[in-house]
Coordinates of C-alpha atoms and ligand atoms in Angstrom, one line a residue:
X656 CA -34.1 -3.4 6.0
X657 CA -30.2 -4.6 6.4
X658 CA -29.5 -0.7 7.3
X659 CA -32.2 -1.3 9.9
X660 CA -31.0 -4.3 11.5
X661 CA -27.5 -3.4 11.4
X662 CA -28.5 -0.1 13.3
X663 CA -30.1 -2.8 15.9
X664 CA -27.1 -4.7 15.8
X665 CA -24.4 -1.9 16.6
X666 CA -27.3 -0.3 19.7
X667 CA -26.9 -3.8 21.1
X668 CA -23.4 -3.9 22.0
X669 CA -23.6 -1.8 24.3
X670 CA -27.4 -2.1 25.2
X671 CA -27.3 -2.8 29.5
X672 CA -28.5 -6.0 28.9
X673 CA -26.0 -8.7 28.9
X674 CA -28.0 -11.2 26.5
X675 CA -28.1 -8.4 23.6
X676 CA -24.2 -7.8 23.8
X677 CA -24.1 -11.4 23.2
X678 CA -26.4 -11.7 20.2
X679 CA -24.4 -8.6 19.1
X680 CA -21.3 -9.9 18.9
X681 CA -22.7 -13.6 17.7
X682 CA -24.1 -11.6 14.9
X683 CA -21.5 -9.4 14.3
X684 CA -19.3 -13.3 14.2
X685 CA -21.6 -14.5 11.9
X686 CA -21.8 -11.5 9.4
X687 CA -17.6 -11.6 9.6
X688 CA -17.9 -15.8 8.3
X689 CA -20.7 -14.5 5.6
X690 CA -18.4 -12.1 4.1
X691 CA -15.3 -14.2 4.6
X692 CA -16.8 -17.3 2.4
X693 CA -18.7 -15.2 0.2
X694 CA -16.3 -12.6 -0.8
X695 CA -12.9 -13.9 -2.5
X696 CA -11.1 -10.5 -2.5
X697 CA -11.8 -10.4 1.3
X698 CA -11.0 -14.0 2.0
X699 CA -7.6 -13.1 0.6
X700 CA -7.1 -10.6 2.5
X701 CA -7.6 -12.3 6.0
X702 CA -5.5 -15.4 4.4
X703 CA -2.8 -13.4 3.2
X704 CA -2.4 -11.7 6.8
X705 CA -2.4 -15.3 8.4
X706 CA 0.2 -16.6 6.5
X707 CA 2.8 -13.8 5.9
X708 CA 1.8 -12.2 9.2
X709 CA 5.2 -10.4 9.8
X710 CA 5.7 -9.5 6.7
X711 CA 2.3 -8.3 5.0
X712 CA 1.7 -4.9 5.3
X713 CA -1.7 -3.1 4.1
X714 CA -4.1 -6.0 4.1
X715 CA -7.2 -3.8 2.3
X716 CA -6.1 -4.4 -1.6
X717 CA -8.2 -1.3 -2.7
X718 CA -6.5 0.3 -5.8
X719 CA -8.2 2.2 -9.2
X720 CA -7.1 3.5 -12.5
X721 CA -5.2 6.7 -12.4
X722 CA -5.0 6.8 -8.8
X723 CA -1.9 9.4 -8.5
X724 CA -1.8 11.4 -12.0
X725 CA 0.4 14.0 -10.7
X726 CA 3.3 11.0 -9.7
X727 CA 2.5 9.3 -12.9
X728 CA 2.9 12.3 -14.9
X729 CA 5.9 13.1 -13.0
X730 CA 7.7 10.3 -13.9
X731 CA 6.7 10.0 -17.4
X732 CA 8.3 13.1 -17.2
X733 CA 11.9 12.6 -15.7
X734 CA 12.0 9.2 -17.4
X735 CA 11.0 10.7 -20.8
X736 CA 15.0 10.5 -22.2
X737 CA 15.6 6.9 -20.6
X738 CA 14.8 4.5 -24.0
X739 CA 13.2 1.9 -22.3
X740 CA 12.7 2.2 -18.6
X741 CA 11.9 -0.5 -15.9
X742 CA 9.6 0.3 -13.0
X743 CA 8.6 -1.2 -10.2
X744 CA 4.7 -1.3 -8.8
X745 CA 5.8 -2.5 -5.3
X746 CA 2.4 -3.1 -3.5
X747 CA 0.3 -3.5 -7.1
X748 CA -3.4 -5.3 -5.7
X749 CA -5.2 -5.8 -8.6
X750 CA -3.3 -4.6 -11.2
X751 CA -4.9 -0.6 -11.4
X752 CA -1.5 1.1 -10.8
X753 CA 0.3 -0.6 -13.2
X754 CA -1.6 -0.5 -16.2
X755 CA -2.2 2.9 -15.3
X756 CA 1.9 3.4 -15.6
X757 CA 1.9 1.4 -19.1
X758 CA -0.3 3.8 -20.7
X759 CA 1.8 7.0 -19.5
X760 CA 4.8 5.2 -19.9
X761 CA 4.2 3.1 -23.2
X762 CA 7.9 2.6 -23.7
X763 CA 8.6 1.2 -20.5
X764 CA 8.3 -2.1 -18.9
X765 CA 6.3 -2.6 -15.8
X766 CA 6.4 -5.0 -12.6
X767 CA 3.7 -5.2 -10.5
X768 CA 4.4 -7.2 -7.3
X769 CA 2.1 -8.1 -4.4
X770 CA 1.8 -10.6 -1.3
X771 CA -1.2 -11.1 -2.1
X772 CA -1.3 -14.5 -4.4
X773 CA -5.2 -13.8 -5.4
X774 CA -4.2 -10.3 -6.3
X775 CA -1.7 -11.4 -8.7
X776 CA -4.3 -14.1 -10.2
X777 CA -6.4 -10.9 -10.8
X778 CA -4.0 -9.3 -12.3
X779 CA -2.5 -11.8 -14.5
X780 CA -6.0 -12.5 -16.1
X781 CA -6.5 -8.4 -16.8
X782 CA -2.9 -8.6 -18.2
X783 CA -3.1 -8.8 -22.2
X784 CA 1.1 -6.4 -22.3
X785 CA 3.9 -8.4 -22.8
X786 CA 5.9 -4.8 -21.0
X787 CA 3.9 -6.0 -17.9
X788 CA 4.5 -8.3 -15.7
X789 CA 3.3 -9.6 -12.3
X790 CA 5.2 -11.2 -9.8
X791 CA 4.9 -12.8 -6.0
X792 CA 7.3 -10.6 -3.5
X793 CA 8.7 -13.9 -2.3
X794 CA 9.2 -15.2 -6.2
X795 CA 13.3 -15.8 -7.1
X796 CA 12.5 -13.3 -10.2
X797 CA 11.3 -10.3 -8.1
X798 CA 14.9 -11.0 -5.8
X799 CA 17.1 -10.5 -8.4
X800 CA 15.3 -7.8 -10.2
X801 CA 17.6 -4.6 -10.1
X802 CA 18.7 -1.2 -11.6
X803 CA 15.3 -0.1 -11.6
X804 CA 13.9 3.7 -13.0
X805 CA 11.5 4.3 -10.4
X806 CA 9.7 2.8 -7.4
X807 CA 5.9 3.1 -6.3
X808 CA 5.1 2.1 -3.2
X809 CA 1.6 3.3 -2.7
X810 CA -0.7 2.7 0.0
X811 CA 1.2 -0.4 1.2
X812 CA 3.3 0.5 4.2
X813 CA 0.5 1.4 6.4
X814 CA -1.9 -0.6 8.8
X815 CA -5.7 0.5 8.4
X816 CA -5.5 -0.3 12.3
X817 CA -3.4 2.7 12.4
X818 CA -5.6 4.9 11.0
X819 CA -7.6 5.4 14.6
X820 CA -6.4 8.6 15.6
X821 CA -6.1 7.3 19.7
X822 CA -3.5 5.0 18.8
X823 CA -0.5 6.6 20.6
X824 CA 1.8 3.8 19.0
X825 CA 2.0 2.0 15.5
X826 CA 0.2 -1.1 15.7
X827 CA 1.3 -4.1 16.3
X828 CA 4.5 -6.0 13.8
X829 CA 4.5 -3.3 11.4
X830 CA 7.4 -0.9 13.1
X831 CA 9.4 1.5 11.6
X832 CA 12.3 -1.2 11.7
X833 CA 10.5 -3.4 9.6
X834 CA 9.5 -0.4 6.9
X835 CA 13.3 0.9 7.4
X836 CA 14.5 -2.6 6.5
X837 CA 11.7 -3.1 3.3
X838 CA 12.6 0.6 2.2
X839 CA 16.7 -0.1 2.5
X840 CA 16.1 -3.8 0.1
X841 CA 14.0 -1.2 -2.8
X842 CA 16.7 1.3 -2.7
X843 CA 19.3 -1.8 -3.7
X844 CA 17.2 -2.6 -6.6
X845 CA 16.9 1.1 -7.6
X846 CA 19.7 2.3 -10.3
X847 CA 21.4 5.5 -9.2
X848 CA 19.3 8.3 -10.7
X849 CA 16.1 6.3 -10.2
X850 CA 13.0 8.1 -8.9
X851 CA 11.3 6.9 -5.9
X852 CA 7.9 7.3 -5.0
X853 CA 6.1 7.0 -1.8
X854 CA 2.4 8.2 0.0
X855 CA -0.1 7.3 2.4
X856 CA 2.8 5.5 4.1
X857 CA 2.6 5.7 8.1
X858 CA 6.2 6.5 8.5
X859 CA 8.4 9.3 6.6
X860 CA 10.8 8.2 4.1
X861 CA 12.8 11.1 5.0
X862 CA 13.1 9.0 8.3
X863 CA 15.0 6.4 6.9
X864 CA 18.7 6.2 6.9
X865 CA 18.7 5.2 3.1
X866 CA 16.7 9.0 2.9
X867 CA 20.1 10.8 3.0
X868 CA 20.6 9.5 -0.5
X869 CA 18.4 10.9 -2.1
X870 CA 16.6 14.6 -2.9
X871 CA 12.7 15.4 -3.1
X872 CA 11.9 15.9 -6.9
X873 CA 11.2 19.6 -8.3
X874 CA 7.4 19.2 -9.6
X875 CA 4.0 21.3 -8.1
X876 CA 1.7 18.4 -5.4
X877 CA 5.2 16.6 -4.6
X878 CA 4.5 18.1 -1.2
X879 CA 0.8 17.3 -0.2
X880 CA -1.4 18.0 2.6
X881 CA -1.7 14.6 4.8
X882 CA -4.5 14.2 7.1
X883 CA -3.8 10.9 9.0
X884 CA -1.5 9.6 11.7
X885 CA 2.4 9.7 11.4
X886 CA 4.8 7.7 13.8
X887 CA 8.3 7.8 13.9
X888 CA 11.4 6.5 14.5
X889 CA 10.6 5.0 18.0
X890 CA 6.8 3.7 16.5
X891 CA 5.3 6.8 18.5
X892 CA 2.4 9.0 17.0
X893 CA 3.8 12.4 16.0
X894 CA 1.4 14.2 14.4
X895 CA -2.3 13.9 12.6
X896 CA -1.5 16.6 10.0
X897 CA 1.6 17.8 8.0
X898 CA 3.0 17.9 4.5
X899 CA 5.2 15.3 2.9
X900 CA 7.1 14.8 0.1
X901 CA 6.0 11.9 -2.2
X902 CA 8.7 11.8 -4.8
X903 CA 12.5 11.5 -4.8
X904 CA 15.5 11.1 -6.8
X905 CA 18.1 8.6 -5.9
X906 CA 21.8 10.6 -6.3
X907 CA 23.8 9.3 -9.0
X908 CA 26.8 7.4 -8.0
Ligands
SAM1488 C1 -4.1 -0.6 -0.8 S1 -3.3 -1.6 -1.9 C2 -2.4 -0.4 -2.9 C3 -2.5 -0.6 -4.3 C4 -1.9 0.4 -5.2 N1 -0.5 0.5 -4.9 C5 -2.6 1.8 -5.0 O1 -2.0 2.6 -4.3 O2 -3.6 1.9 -5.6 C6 -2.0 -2.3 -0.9 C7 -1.3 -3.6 -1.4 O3 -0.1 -3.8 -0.8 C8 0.0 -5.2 -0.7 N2 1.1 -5.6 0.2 C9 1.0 -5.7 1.6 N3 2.1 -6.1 2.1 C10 3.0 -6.4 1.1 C11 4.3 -6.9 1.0 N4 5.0 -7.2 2.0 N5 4.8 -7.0 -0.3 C12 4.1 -6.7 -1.4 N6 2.9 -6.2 -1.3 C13 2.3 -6.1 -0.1 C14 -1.4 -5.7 -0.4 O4 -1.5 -7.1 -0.7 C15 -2.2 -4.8 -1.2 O5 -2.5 -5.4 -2.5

């Protein structure tokens, strides 16, 4: 029955007649404020991008256990020496990515970190570690947190706007500046050595200048198929398919 009217919905807006666009749209409005005051996770989402517009990155805070085993396993691996790591979940939604981490790293400790204040509460309530923390981007602890082990920054620098395959140039305030700059103030808090791992970004972090330091790391699906926009340097779309390096060693001093 929703399916149904939704179906009418959609063949309204662009039905001839000028009184069905309307009650399109004022349905499609009034569906928008439905989910907006009934759904908290969405609610923060809309809030978080009105208040930290220039800043806030991936608005969707979509995450799950075990998302990226292959990274995870990888660093498990390289860090397996180091007695009791640090690493950073840079972009950490509700938590999934970092508990995740904990349990293939159980010596390590873990810092999730988000924009996202209703993401954080989330997490904080799942959080029963005392080797995991959780803290706001814009907190005084995650500034002076440094010499870091490794880096995920998953799924956050990317625009789901950007993911329409017309778009000739990266939407709106999210520009390959802004991504150089937020990728150059990680790699200060990352110890020489470190490991850095990033994917389904919508710039290259071979790109960035910060890139030249550092060298892909030597494991089978670091380099993975990528079906979606890419935009460069200049913000332009480059390509809609190519492979990618997700994971990266800082040189040491
Ligand atoms: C799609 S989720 C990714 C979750 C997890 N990393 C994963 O891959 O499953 C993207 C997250 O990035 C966060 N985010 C967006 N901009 C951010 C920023 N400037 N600083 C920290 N987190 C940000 C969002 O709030 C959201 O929770």
């Amino acid at each position: 029955m929703e399916q149904a009217l939704k179906a009418r919905i959609q063949a309204w807006s662009t039905s001839p007649n000028p009184l069905l666009r309307a009650l399109s749209r004022a349905f499609r409005s009034l569906g928008y404020v439905r989910r907006f005051i009934l759904n908290s996770r969405i609610r923060s989402e809309q809030l978080t991008r009105l208040f930290h517009c220039a800043s806030h990155y991936q608005g969707a805070t979509y995450s799950e256990p075990d998302r990226y085993p292959e990274l995870f396993t990888a660093c498990a691996s390289h860090l397996k020496n180091t007695p009791d790591p640090i690493i950073l979940s840079f972009g950490c939604a509700t938590g999934e990515e970092a508990f995740s981490l904990a349990e293939y790293l159980p010596n390590a400790t873990i810092i999730g970190v988000d924009i996202n204040s209703w993401c954080l509460r989330q997490c904080i309530q799942k959080n029963c570690s005392p080797c995991i923390q959780f803290l706001h981007n814009s907190s005084p602890n995650y500034a002076t947190l440094a010499n870091l082990d490794a880096i995920f920054c998953m799924a956050v620098f990317q625009r789901s706007e950007n993911r329409n395959h017309t778009a000739a140039v990266a939407h709106g305030n999210f520009t390959f500046a802004r991504f150089e700059q937020q990728i150059a103030s990680l790699d200060a808090k990352l110890k020489p050595g470190g490991l850095f791992f990033i994917d389904h970004s919508d710039f290259r972090f071979e790109d960035t200048a910060v890139a030249a330091h550092y060298t892909p790391l030597d494991f089978e699906g670091n380099q993975f198929l990528h079906q979606r926009p890419l935009f460069g340097r200049n913000n332009a779309l480059v390509t809609t398919q190519y492979t990618m390096h997700r994971a990266f060693q800082k040189h040491s001093a």
